[in-house]
XYZ file of C-alpha atoms in Angstrom:
334
model
C 6.345 -19.623 10.693
C 4.626 -16.700 9.630
C 0.701 -16.725 10.661
C -2.005 -16.688 8.031
C -3.160 -13.095 9.398
C 0.481 -11.621 9.084
C 0.496 -12.878 5.444
C -2.980 -10.935 4.875
C -1.687 -7.767 6.363
C 1.329 -7.821 4.092
C -1.179 -8.103 1.075
C -3.194 -5.350 2.836
C -0.074 -2.818 2.525
C 0.813 -3.928 -1.161
C -3.058 -3.365 -1.885
C -3.312 -0.066 -0.577
C -0.126 0.944 -2.433
C -1.585 -0.405 -5.625
C -5.056 1.517 -4.854
C -3.240 4.665 -4.046
C -1.061 4.789 -7.104
C -3.838 3.599 -9.763
C -6.716 5.601 -8.391
C -4.624 8.954 -8.037
C -3.696 8.067 -11.742
C -7.342 7.708 -12.514
C -8.056 11.183 -10.716
C -5.289 12.954 -12.780
C -6.476 11.700 -15.888
C -10.412 12.462 -15.126
C -9.421 15.952 -13.550
C -7.105 17.274 -16.278
C -7.480 15.278 -19.408
C -10.748 13.418 -20.116
C -13.269 15.855 -21.941
C -16.238 13.738 -22.863
C -17.139 12.878 -18.983
C -18.780 16.071 -17.707
C -19.519 17.760 -14.526
C -21.574 15.479 -12.481
C -20.162 12.217 -13.538
C -16.761 13.634 -13.609
C -17.148 14.103 -9.803
C -18.862 10.920 -9.268
C -15.963 9.183 -10.813
C -13.325 11.131 -8.810
C -15.201 10.762 -5.584
C -15.395 6.785 -6.188
C -11.340 6.648 -6.782
C -10.824 8.727 -3.680
C -13.260 6.426 -1.595
C -10.834 3.375 -3.194
C -7.773 4.994 -1.431
C -9.371 5.961 1.668
C -10.950 2.554 2.153
C -7.718 0.640 1.437
C -5.652 2.971 3.723
C -8.416 2.426 6.428
C -7.463 -1.069 6.423
C -3.954 -0.832 7.263
C -5.462 1.438 10.414
C -8.328 -1.004 11.508
C -6.372 -4.449 10.547
C -10.041 -6.355 10.679
C -9.883 -9.679 10.498
C -12.712 -12.421 11.213
C -13.112 -15.768 12.477
C -16.045 -18.341 12.176
C -16.409 -21.347 14.885
C -19.094 -23.409 14.851
C -22.705 -21.107 15.768
C -20.051 -18.269 16.740
C -18.569 -15.363 14.336
C -15.779 -13.143 15.640
C -15.258 -9.692 14.307
C -11.891 -8.026 15.515
C -9.078 -6.141 15.099
C -5.226 -7.249 15.163
C -3.925 -3.645 15.282
C -1.289 -3.128 17.777
C -0.732 0.840 16.999
C -3.520 1.634 19.486
C -2.955 -0.538 22.622
C -4.946 1.562 24.888
C -7.774 2.304 22.728
C -10.125 -0.490 22.246
C -13.145 2.101 21.658
C -11.327 3.752 18.694
C -10.303 0.240 17.147
C -13.975 -0.759 17.650
C -14.853 2.191 15.703
C -12.286 1.583 13.071
C -13.535 -1.902 12.205
C -17.021 -0.880 12.249
C -15.920 2.075 9.795
C -14.192 -0.394 7.762
C -17.315 -2.541 7.294
C -19.591 0.200 6.751
C -17.132 1.607 3.987
C -18.088 -1.406 1.997
C -21.574 -0.637 1.816
C -20.701 3.101 1.226
C -18.835 1.850 -1.731
C -21.816 -0.241 -2.811
C -24.219 2.460 -2.257
C -22.333 4.819 -4.373
C -22.440 2.182 -7.467
C -26.222 2.620 -6.917
C -26.015 6.062 -7.197
C -24.279 5.809 -10.370
C -26.817 3.064 -11.741
C -29.634 5.749 -10.780
C -27.471 8.603 -12.495
C -26.975 6.199 -15.888
C -30.703 5.390 -15.495
C -31.967 8.931 -15.423
C -29.387 10.024 -18.133
C -31.020 7.342 -20.571
C -34.785 7.094 -19.632
C -35.457 10.365 -17.886
C -32.953 13.228 -19.053
C -34.897 16.023 -17.968
C -34.115 14.930 -14.352
C -30.334 15.092 -14.749
C -30.642 18.569 -13.171
C -31.639 16.893 -9.750
C -28.029 15.686 -9.511
C -26.487 19.032 -9.659
C -26.530 21.980 -7.225
C -28.161 20.955 -4.002
C -28.720 17.562 -5.216
C -25.029 17.076 -5.091
C -25.679 16.624 -1.235
C -28.002 14.208 -1.647
C -26.073 11.607 -3.618
C -23.083 12.290 -1.287
C -25.140 11.817 1.831
C -27.145 8.515 0.581
C -23.758 6.226 0.491
C -22.892 7.592 4.126
C -26.560 6.659 5.310
C -26.312 3.395 3.679
C -23.039 2.820 5.400
C -24.275 3.680 8.861
C -27.376 1.637 8.473
C -25.093 -1.367 7.902
C -22.436 -0.576 10.342
C -24.528 0.970 13.128
C -26.578 -2.245 14.022
C -23.164 -3.835 14.799
C -22.978 -1.344 18.034
C -26.700 -2.326 19.006
C -26.645 -5.932 18.208
C -22.921 -7.087 18.134
C -21.343 -6.056 21.354
C -19.811 -8.904 23.363
C -21.349 -10.379 26.413
C -19.967 -13.084 28.882
C -21.485 -15.602 26.967
C -20.022 -14.808 23.526
C -16.337 -14.333 25.219
C -16.706 -17.499 27.125
C -17.885 -19.553 23.883
C -14.901 -18.240 21.710
C -12.143 -17.550 24.070
C -10.369 -20.787 23.732
C -10.940 -20.988 20.194
C -9.264 -17.717 19.631
C -6.485 -18.650 22.026
C -5.759 -21.762 20.297
C -5.591 -20.445 16.805
C -4.064 -17.050 17.256
C -2.328 -17.180 20.945
C -4.488 -14.070 21.843
C -6.596 -13.374 24.985
C -10.041 -12.518 23.823
C -10.551 -9.898 26.371
C -7.638 -7.876 24.997
C -8.848 -7.594 21.514
C -11.206 -4.846 20.317
C -14.227 -6.999 18.711
C -17.760 -7.705 18.070
C -19.323 -11.183 18.308
C -22.259 -13.041 16.945
C -23.231 -16.140 18.538
C -26.812 -17.221 17.373
C -27.622 -19.967 19.966
C -27.638 -20.005 23.671
C -26.170 -23.363 25.438
C -29.592 -24.636 25.272
C -30.000 -24.085 21.839
C -32.265 -21.080 21.648
C -32.043 -18.182 19.334
C -30.056 -15.277 20.592
C -32.307 -12.728 18.682
C -30.086 -9.694 19.634
C -27.204 -11.398 17.505
C -29.461 -12.442 15.105
C -31.152 -9.114 14.442
C -27.554 -8.053 13.052
C -27.438 -10.556 10.654
C -30.928 -9.738 9.408
C -30.072 -5.795 9.253
C -27.076 -6.428 7.432
C -28.673 -8.645 4.832
C -31.533 -6.239 4.532
C -29.396 -3.275 3.916
C -27.094 -4.806 1.464
C -29.875 -6.707 -0.264
C -31.763 -3.598 -0.666
C -28.744 -2.175 -2.712
C -28.561 -5.099 -4.785
C -32.388 -4.922 -5.681
C -31.905 -1.255 -6.771
C -28.895 -2.182 -9.061
C -30.549 -5.073 -10.494
C -33.723 -2.965 -11.395
C -31.756 -0.290 -13.139
C -29.157 -2.622 -14.596
C -31.975 -5.157 -16.174
C -33.882 -2.063 -17.399
C -30.957 -0.368 -18.945
C -30.026 -3.772 -20.540
C -33.221 -4.719 -22.350
C -34.357 -1.335 -23.396
C -31.135 0.452 -23.809
C -30.906 0.106 -27.280
C -34.322 1.612 -28.099
C -33.777 4.641 -26.023
C -30.187 5.259 -27.288
C -31.490 5.953 -30.852
C -31.997 9.663 -30.124
C -28.332 9.928 -29.060
C -25.508 10.669 -31.158
C -23.212 7.571 -32.293
C -20.309 8.861 -30.232
C -22.556 9.598 -27.234
C -24.397 6.037 -27.654
C -21.127 4.353 -27.394
C -19.918 6.051 -24.184
C -23.270 5.374 -22.711
C -22.708 1.696 -23.450
C -19.007 1.944 -22.200
C -20.329 3.527 -18.870
C -22.842 0.867 -18.277
C -20.136 -2.058 -18.792
C -17.987 -0.327 -16.372
C -20.798 -0.071 -13.976
C -21.556 -3.837 -14.260
C -17.736 -4.746 -13.697
C -17.924 -2.304 -10.835
C -20.678 -4.403 -9.322
C -19.622 -7.661 -10.266
C -16.208 -7.218 -8.854
C -16.896 -6.682 -5.128
C -19.750 -9.124 -5.342
C -17.231 -11.827 -6.537
C -14.538 -10.958 -3.982
C -16.553 -10.195 -1.017
C -20.272 -10.909 -0.759
C -19.967 -14.626 -2.342
C -17.438 -15.621 -0.207
C -18.758 -13.856 2.967
C -22.349 -14.924 2.305
C -21.755 -18.465 3.688
C -19.645 -17.091 6.605
C -22.736 -14.858 7.704
C -24.849 -17.419 7.525
C -22.812 -20.200 8.961
C -23.886 -19.202 12.572
C -27.134 -19.532 12.086
C -26.712 -23.203 10.418
C -24.663 -24.070 13.562
C -22.543 -26.492 11.812
C -19.016 -27.750 12.935
C -16.371 -25.280 11.515
C -13.456 -23.313 12.327
C -12.214 -21.120 9.715
C -10.159 -17.709 9.573
C -12.339 -16.149 7.617
C -10.554 -12.776 8.094
C -8.604 -13.955 4.703
C -11.636 -12.657 2.729
C -10.691 -9.090 3.391
C -7.427 -10.069 1.202
C -9.822 -10.291 -1.692
C -11.715 -7.140 -0.865
C -8.535 -5.126 -0.715
C -8.015 -6.114 -4.305
C -11.188 -4.500 -5.296
C -10.000 -0.396 -5.456
C -6.902 -0.948 -7.924
C -8.819 -3.843 -10.164
C -11.965 -1.525 -10.577
C -10.043 1.555 -11.811
C -8.070 -0.583 -13.981
C -10.989 -2.026 -15.440
C -12.889 1.438 -15.772
C -9.919 2.992 -17.751
C -9.722 0.060 -20.073
C -13.464 0.009 -20.485
C -13.993 3.687 -21.246
C -12.093 4.347 -24.487
C -11.371 7.842 -24.265
C -8.742 6.740 -21.006
C -6.898 4.065 -23.205
C -6.473 6.830 -25.922
C -4.924 9.297 -23.388
C -2.999 6.343 -21.863
C -1.764 5.540 -25.131
C -0.821 9.157 -25.962
C 1.155 9.640 -22.642
C 2.952 6.442 -23.305
C 4.189 7.889 -26.561
C 4.921 11.026 -25.151
C 7.477 9.663 -22.437
C 8.868 7.208 -25.031
C 9.478 9.922 -27.860
C 12.298 12.449 -27.271
C 10.822 14.486 -29.782
C 7.131 14.071 -29.336
C 4.870 13.583 -32.240
C 2.052 15.834 -33.272
C -0.178 13.289 -32.028
C 1.560 12.639 -28.523
C 2.294 16.279 -27.669
C -1.754 16.931 -27.923
C -1.233 15.221 -24.504
C 0.864 17.987 -23.043
C -2.287 20.088 -23.611
C -5.384 18.566 -23.510
C -7.507 15.644 -25.096
C -9.902 16.910 -27.531
C -12.628 14.287 -29.036
């Protein structure tokens, strides 16, 4: 009988193929055919799509999995590709966890850019030139702030290994000491808080929460006042700004629904010290769906992509391309 974690790995590989094809197609359209997305935001779309490919591919390398057991939480790698390199696989699963925050922080950057475009257009130049390095570095810093504390507060000790080893052996048939791993066990044998492990939960919740606070501020402000501010924009540009805003909302809601909501009780479970034994690594299957879903949604919401894709389909279907379809072979002009 195939184990659940093996099934999840099959989905991971399928997810990578989907993410690679869909995001590469999005990059191709954005770089060579889209005309109404200019300079900085075009770079952002390409970088974000590239992140989706790297994120999905890195999951195959790291093979992260997780297990919740009462007051404990084990985050480990099931990869057997690097048998003699636990240090590398520890880094790999930390990098994978950090990458989620990199993606979330990059969505924050896009929200701020949209906010500045609508409310402070004179500041758009801050995102060009040397400003590019700022909005490129910020997501990396957020990811480091999320993953770094795992090295500080999540390293295993004799108590965490002893507490979780029988559970891991029973559920996975694996010796815990053979796994590249991090462990969070919030209470000791006497019921006292293990503050080192609790600090990780607090820092991760704080870093993630701060990103959502920025998104909420920019999103709500744009939602309630965008109609007034967009009166100075041309009708096509006004429509385009609304499409970008809708796409950003979807980009935020998708990982929230696929990962944050399912992960919240998982992360808080050890603090509650309730009886549980759950293979929580299955949530990574859901998160793996995000890159292709996000790009498909973006291309559907932003009308220019739909038009270009329609022209491409017409060009491929016609042995003698029509005048409309033939425009695709050169460039799309609005």
